[in-house]
Coordinates of C-alpha atoms and ligand atoms in Angstrom, one line a residue:
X1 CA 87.7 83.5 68.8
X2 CA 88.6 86.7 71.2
X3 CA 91.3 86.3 73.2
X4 CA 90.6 87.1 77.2
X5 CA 92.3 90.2 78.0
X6 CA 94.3 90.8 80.8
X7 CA 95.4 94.4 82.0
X8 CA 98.2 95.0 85.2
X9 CA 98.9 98.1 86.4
X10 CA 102.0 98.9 87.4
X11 CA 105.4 97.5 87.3
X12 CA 106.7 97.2 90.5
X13 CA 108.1 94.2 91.9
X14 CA 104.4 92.3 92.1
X15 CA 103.0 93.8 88.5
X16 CA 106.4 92.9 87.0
X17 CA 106.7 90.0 88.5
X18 CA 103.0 88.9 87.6
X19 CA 104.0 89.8 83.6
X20 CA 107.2 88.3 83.6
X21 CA 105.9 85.2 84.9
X22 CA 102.3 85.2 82.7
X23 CA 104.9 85.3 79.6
X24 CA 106.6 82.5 80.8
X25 CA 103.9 80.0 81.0
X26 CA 101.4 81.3 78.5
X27 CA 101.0 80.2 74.9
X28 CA 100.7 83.7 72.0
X29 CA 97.2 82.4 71.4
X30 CA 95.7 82.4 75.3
X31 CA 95.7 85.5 76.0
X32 CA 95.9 89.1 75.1
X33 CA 98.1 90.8 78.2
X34 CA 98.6 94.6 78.7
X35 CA 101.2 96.2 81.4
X36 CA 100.6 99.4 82.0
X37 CA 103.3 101.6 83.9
X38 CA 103.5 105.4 84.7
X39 CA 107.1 105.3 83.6
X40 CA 108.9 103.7 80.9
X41 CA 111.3 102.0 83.0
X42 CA 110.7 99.8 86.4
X43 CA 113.2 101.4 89.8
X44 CA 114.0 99.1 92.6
X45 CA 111.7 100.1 95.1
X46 CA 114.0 98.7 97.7
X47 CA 117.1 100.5 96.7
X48 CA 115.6 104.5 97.1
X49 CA 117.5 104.5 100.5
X50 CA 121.0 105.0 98.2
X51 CA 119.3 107.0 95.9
X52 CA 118.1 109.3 98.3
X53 CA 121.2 109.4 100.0
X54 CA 123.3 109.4 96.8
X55 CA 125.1 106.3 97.3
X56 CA 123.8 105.3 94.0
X57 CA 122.7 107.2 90.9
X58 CA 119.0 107.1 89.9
X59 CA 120.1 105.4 86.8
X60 CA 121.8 102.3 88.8
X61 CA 118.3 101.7 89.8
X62 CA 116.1 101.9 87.2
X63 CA 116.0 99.5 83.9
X64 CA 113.9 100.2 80.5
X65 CA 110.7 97.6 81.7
X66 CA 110.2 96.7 77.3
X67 CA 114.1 94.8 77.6
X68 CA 112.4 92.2 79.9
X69 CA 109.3 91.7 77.5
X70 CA 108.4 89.7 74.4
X71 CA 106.5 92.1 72.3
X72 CA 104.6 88.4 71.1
X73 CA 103.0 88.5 74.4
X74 CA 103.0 91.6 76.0
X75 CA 102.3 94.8 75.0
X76 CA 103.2 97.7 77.4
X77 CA 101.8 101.0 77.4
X78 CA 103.8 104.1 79.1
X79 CA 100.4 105.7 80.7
X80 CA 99.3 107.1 84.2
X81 CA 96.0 105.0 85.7
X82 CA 93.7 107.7 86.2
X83 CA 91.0 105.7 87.9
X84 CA 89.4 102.0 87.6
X85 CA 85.6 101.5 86.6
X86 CA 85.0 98.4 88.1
X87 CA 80.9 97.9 87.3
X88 CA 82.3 98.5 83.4
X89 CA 85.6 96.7 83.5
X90 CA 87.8 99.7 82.5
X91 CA 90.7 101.5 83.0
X92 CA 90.8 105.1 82.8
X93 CA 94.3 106.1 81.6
X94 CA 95.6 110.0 81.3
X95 CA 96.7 110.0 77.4
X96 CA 94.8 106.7 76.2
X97 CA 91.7 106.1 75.6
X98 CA 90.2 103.7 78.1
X99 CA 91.2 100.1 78.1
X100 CA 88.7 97.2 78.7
X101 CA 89.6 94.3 80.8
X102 CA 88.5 90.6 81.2
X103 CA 91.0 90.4 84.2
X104 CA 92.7 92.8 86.0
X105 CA 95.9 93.2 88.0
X106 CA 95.9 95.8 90.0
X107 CA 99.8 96.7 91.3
X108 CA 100.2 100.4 91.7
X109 CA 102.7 100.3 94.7
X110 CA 103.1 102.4 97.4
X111 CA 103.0 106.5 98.8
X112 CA 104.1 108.5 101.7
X113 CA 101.4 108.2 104.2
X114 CA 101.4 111.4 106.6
X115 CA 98.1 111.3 108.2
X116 CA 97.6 114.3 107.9
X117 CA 99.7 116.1 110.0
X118 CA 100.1 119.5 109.0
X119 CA 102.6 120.8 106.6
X120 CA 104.6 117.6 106.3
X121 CA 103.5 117.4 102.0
X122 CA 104.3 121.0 102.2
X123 CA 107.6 121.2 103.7
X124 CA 109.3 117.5 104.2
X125 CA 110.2 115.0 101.3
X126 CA 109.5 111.4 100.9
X127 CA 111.5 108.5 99.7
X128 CA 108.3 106.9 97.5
X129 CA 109.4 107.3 94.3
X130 CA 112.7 107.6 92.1
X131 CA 111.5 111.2 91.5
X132 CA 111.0 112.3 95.4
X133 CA 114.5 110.2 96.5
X134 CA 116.5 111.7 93.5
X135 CA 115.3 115.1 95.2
X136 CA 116.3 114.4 98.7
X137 CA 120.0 113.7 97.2
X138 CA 119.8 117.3 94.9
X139 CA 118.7 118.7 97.9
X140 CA 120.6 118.2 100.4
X141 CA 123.7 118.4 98.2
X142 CA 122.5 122.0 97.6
X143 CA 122.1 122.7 101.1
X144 CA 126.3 121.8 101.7
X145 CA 126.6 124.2 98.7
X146 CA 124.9 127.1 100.4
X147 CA 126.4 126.0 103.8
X148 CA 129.7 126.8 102.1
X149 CA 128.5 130.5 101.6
X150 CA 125.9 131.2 104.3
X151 CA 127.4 128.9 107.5
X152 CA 123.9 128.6 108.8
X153 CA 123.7 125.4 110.6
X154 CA 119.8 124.7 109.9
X155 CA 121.4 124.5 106.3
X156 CA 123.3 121.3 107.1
X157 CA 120.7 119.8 109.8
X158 CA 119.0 116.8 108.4
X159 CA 115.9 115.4 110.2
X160 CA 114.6 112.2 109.4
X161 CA 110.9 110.9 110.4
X162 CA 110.2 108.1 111.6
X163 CA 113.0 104.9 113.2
X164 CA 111.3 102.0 111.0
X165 CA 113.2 100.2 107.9
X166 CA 112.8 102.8 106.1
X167 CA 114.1 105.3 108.0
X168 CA 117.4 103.2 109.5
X169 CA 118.0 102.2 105.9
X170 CA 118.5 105.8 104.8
X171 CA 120.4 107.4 108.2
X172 CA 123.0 104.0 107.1
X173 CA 123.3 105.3 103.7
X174 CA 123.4 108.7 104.4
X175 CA 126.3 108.8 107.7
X176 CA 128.2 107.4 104.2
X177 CA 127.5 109.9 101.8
X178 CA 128.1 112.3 104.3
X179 CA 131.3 112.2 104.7
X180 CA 131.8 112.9 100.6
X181 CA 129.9 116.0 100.6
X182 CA 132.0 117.5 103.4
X183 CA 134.9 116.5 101.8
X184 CA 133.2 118.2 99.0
X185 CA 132.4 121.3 100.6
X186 CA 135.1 121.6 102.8
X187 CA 132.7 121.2 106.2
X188 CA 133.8 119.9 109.0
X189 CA 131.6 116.5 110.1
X190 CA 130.9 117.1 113.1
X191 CA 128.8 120.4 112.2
X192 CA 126.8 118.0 110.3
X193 CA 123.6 117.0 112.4
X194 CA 121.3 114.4 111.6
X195 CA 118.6 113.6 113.8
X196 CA 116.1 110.7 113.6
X197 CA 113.0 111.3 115.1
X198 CA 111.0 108.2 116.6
X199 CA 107.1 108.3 118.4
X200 CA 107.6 104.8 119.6
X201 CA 110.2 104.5 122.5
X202 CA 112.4 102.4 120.6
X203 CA 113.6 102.0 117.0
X204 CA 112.2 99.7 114.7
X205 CA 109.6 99.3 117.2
X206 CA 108.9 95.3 117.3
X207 CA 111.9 94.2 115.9
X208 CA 114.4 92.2 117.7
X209 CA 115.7 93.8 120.7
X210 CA 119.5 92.8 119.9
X211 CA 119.3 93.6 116.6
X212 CA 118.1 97.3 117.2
X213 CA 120.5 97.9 119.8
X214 CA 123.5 96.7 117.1
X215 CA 121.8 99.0 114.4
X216 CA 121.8 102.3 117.0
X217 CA 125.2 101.4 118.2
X218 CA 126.5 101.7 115.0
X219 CA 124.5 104.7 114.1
X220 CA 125.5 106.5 116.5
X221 CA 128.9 105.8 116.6
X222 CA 128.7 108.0 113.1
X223 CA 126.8 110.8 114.6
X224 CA 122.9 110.1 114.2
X225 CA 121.1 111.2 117.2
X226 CA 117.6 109.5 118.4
X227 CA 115.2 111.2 119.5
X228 CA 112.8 108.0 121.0
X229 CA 109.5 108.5 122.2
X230 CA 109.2 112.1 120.1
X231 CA 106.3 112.7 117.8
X232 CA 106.8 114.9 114.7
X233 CA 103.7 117.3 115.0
X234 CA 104.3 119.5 112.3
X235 CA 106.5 120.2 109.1
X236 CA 107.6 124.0 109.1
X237 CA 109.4 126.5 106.7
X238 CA 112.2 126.4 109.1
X239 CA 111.6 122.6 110.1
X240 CA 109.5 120.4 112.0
X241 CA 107.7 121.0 115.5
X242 CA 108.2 117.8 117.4
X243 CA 106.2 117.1 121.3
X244 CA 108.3 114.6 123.7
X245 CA 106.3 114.3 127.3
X246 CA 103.3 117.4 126.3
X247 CA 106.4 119.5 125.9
X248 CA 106.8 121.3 122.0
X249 CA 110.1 121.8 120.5
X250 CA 110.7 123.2 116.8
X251 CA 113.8 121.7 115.2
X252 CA 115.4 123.8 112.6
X253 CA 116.5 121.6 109.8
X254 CA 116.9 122.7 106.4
X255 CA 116.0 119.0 105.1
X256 CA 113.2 116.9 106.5
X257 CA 112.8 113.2 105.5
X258 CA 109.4 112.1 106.4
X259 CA 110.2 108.1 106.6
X260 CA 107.5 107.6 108.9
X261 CA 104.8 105.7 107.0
X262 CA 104.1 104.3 103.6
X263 CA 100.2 103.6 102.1
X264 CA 98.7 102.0 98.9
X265 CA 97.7 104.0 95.9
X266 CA 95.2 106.6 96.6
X267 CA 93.9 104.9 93.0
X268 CA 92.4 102.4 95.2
X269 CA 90.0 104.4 97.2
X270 CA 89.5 106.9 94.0
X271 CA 88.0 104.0 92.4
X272 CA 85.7 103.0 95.0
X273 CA 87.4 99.7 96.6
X274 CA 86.7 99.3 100.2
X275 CA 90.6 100.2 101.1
X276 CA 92.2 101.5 104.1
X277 CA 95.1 103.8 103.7
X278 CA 95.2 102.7 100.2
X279 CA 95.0 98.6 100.9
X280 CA 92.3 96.2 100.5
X281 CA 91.7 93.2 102.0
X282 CA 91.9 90.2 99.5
X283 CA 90.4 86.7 99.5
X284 CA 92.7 83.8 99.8
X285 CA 93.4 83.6 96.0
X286 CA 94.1 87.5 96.1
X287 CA 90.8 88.1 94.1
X288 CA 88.8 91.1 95.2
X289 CA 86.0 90.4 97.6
X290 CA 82.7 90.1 95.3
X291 CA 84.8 91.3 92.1
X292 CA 86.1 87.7 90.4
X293 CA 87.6 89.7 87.9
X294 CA 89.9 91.9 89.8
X295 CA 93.3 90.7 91.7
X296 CA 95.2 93.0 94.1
X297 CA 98.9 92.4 94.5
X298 CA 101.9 94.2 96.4
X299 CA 101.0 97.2 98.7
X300 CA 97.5 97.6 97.4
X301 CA 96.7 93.9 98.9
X302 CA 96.1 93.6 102.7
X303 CA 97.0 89.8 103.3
X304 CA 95.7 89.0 107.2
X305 CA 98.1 87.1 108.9
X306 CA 96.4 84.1 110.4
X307 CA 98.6 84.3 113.0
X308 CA 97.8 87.2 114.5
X309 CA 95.3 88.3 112.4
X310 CA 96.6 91.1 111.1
X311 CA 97.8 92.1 107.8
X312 CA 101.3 91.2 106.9
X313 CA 103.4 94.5 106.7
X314 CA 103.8 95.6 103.0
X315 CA 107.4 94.2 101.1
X316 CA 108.8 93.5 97.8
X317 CA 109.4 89.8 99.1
X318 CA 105.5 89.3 99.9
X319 CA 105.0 91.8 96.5
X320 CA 106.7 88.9 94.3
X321 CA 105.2 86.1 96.2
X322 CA 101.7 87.1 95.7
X323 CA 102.7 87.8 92.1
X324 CA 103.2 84.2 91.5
X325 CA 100.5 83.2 92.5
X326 CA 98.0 85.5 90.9
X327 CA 99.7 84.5 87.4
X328 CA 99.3 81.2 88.2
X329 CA 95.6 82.0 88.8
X330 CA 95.0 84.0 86.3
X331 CA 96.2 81.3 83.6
X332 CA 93.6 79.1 85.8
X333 CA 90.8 81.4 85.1
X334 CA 91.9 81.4 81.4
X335 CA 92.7 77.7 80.8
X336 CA 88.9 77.5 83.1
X337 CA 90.7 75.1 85.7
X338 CA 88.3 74.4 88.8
X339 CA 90.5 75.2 91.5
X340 CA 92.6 78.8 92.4
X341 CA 95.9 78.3 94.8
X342 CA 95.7 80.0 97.9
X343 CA 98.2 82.4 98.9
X344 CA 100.4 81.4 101.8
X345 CA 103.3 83.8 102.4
X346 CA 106.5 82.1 103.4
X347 CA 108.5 84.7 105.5
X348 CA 112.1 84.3 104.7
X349 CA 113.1 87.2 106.8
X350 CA 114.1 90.7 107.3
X351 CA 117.8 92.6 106.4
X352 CA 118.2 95.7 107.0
X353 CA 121.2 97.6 105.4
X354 CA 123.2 100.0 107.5
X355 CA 125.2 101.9 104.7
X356 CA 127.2 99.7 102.0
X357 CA 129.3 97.5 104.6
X358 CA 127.3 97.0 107.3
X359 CA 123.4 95.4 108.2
X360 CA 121.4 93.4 110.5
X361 CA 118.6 90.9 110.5
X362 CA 116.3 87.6 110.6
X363 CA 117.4 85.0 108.1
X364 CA 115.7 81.9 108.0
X365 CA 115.2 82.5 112.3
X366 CA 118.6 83.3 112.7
X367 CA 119.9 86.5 113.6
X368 CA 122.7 88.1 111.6
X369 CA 124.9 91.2 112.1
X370 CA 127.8 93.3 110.1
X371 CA 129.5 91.8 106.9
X372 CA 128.0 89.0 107.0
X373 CA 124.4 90.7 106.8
X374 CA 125.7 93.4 104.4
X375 CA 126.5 90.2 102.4
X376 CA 122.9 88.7 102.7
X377 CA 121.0 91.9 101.9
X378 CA 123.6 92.0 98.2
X379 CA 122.2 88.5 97.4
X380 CA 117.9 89.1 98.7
X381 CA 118.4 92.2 95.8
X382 CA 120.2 90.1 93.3
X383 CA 117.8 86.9 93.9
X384 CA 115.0 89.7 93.2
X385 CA 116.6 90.7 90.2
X386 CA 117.0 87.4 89.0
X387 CA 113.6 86.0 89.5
X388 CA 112.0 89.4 87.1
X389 CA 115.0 89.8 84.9
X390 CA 116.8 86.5 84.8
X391 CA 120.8 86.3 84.6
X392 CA 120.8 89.0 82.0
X393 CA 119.2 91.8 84.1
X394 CA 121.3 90.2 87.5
X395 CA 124.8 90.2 85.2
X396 CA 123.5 94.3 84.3
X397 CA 122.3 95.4 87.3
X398 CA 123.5 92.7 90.0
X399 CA 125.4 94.1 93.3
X400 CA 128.6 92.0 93.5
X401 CA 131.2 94.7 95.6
X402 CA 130.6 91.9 98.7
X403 CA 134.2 92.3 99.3
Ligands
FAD501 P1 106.0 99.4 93.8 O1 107.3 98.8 93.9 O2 105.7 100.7 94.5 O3 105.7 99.6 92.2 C1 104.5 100.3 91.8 C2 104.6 100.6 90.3 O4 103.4 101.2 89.8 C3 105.8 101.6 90.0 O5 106.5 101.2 88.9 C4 105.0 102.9 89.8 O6 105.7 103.8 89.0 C5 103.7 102.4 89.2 N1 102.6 103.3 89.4 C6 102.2 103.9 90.6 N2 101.1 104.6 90.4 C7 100.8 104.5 89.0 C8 99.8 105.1 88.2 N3 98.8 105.8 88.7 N4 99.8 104.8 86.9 C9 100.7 103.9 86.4 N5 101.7 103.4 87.1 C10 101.8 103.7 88.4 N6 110.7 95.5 101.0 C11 111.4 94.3 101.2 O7 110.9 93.2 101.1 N7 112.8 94.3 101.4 C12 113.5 95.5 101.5 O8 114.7 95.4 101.7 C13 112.8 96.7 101.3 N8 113.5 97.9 101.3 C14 112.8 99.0 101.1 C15 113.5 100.2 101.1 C16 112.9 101.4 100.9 C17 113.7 102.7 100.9 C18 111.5 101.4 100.7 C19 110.8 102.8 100.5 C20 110.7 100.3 100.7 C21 111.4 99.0 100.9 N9 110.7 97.8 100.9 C22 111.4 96.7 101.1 C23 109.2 97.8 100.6 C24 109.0 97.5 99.1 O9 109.8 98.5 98.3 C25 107.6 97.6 98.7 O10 106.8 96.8 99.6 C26 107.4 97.2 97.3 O11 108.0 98.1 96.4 C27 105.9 97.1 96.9 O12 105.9 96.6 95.6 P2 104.7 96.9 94.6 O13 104.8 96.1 93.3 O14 103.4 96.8 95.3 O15 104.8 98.5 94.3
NAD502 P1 106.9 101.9 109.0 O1 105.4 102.2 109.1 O2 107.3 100.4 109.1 O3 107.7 102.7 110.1 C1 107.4 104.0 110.4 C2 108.0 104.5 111.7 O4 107.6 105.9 111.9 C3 107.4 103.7 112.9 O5 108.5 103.3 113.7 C4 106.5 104.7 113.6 O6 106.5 104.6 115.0 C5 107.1 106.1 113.2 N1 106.2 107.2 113.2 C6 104.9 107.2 112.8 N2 104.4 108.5 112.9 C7 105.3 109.2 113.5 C8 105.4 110.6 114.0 N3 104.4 111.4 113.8 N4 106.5 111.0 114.5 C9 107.6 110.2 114.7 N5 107.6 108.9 114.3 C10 106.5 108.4 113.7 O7 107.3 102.5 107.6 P2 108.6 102.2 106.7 O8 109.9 102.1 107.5 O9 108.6 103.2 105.6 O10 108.4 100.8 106.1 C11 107.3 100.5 105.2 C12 107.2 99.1 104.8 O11 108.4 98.8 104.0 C13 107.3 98.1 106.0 O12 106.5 97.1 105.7 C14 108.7 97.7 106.0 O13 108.9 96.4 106.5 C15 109.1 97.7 104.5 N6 110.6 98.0 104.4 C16 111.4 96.9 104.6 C17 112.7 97.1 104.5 C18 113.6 95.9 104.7 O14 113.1 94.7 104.7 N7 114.9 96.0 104.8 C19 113.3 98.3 104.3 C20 112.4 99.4 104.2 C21 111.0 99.2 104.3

């Protein structure tokens, strides 16, 4: 008898996670499963911040996705997903031929979101991929070279878009690798200007109050200046063009970090689903709306918040959660069980890193600052890496400097 065939897409943190866990609990014989990933290796999504900044190399990051797999059960192809035909149950991949599906995982992550405004995708970079944040750190680095021979301060300006996670993770990693490259290039820190620019009046607008004002403080006790209530209207050769109170300023800053929004896979709107910025609203068991066949995990998936009725904002901690769940629906489906689970997130909270030492955050409802935090944030990426990898892959890649 055929076996039902099973395709994910992507290995990120919820098509990973979903694989991982399918191999786990499935018999040789119950189904045929195929992981399909751009690249040959999986990157910690949640680490770009130090790759960007150059805290960490590239390769820290990254691991070879076929270590974590049993050949028995899965069989991973290195392809791009061109596009999805739904109404024919295929995949369209760029050198493969198509590939049929019984189910399908869709988990194809996130992109920059820059709504348009002109010349950001032109002139600023993005910390999406392993790619774009190994650029920011090449970049910049060859902006202190030139600095060296030129002396033009634009050259050693660094703008960053955008005061959310994103962007507070990176301005704490970066304030560290700072201080190497001048040491490097002989530059005296305080020429060094790195300016974070925020439309909302506060950072990490809707976050605890405390919190923020601990993760400014200590920002700018390193140099970062805010710009609050300042929207970037335009990415420039020279820089950006920013508008505080109907007045327009141009910023000349030889870097530009655009950190100031994140969407689905533009995949998911190529292929017809009914997505906004890239994310589609799933049913409670994460299936598509009206297609049984089709789950939708990890930034593609908008899960509403009963709450307030809004979709939970996209994470790797939600990516992994819904990831259990679909596997454990999908061997439903296969083993033709009567009843899927429901997804119910369980928020564990939020840490934010501020460089290597330092962070802040929500842990179990309890705020947290400092060494303590920095702490918390080693052991959320090490549980992460133990829950896809197992001790082997925490042992290789595990962050243990808590001291
Ligand atoms: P991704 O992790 O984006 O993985 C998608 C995978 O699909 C990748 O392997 C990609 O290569 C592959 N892919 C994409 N397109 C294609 C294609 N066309 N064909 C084939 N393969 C493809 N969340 C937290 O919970 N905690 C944190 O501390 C945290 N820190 C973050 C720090 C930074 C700097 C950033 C940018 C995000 C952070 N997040 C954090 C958010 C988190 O990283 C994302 O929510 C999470 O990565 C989403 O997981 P995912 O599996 O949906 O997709
Ligand atoms: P975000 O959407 O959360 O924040 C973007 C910020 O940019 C907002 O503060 C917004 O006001 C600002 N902004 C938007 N347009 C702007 C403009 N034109 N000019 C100036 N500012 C502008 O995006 P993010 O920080 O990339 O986070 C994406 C997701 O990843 C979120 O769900 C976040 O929770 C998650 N994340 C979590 C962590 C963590 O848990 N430590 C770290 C990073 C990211």
């Amino acid at each position: 008898m055929r076996k039902p065939k099973i395709v994910i897409l992507g290995a990120g943190y919820g098509g990973l996670m979903t694989a991982v866990r399918l191999q786990k609990k499935m018999k040789v014989n119950e189904a045929e499963i195929i992981l399909v990933n751009k690249d040959s290796y999986h990157y910690e999504a949640t680490w770009l911040h130090e790759v960007a900044a150059g805290t960490i190399g590239e390769e820290r990051a990254c691991f070879e996705i076929r270590h974590l797999l049993d050949s028995s059960k899965i069989h991973f192809i290195e392809d791009k997903v061109i596009d999805i035909k739904k109404e024919e149950k295929k995949v369209v991949l760029e050198k493969e031929a198509e590939l049929e599906y019984d189910y399908l995982v869709v988990a194809l992550g996130f992109e920059a979101e820059t709504f348009g405004i002109k010349g950001l995708r032109e002139h600023a970079f993005s910390i999406s991929n392993v790619h774009s944040a190994r650029l920011i750190r090449n970049h910049v680095k060859y902006m202190f070279s030139k600095y060296s021979s030129e002396q033009k301060e634009e050259l050693i300006t660094i703008v960053v878009g955008g005061a959310g996670f994103t962007g507070i993770e990176y301005l704490g990693e970066l304030v560290n690798s700072i201080s190497q490259l001048c040491r490097e290039y002989n530059i005296e820190r305080k020429k060094v200007r790195i300016i974070c620019v925020e439309a909302a009046p506060v950072v990490l607008p809707g976050f605890d109050t405390e919190l923020v004002s601990y993760a400014v403080k200590c920002l700018e006790k390193q140099g970062v200046e805010f710009r609050l209530g300042t929207v970037i209207k335009e990415g420039t050769e020279k820089g950006i063009i920013v508008v505080k109170d109907d007045k327009e300023e141009e910023i000349n800053a030889a870097t530009v970090v655009w950190a100031a929004g994140v969407r689905g896979s533009s995949i998911m709107e190529k292929a017809g689903f009914e997505a906004v910025r890239g994310r589609v609203i799933v049913n409670k068991d994460l299936r598509l709306p009206n297609y049984d066949d089709i789950f939708v995990v990890g930034d593609c998936a908008a899960v509403m918040n009963p709450e307030n009725n809004r979709p939970y904002p996209p994470t790797a901690q939600i990516s992994m959660q819904e990831a259990i769940t679909c596997s454990k629906n999908l061997i439903s489906l296969i083993r033709k069980e009567e009843k899927l689970e429901e997804f119910i997130f369980d928020n564990k909270g939020t840490v934010c890193s501020l460089g290597d030492r330092d962070a802040m955050g929500i842990v179990y409802g309890r705020n947290i600052y400092g060494w303590k935090a920095s702490v918390m944030k080693k052991v959320i990426d090490n549980r992460s890496l133990y829950l896809i990898g197992g001790p082997k892959l925490l042992l290789k890649k595990g962050k243990f400097n808590i001291m």
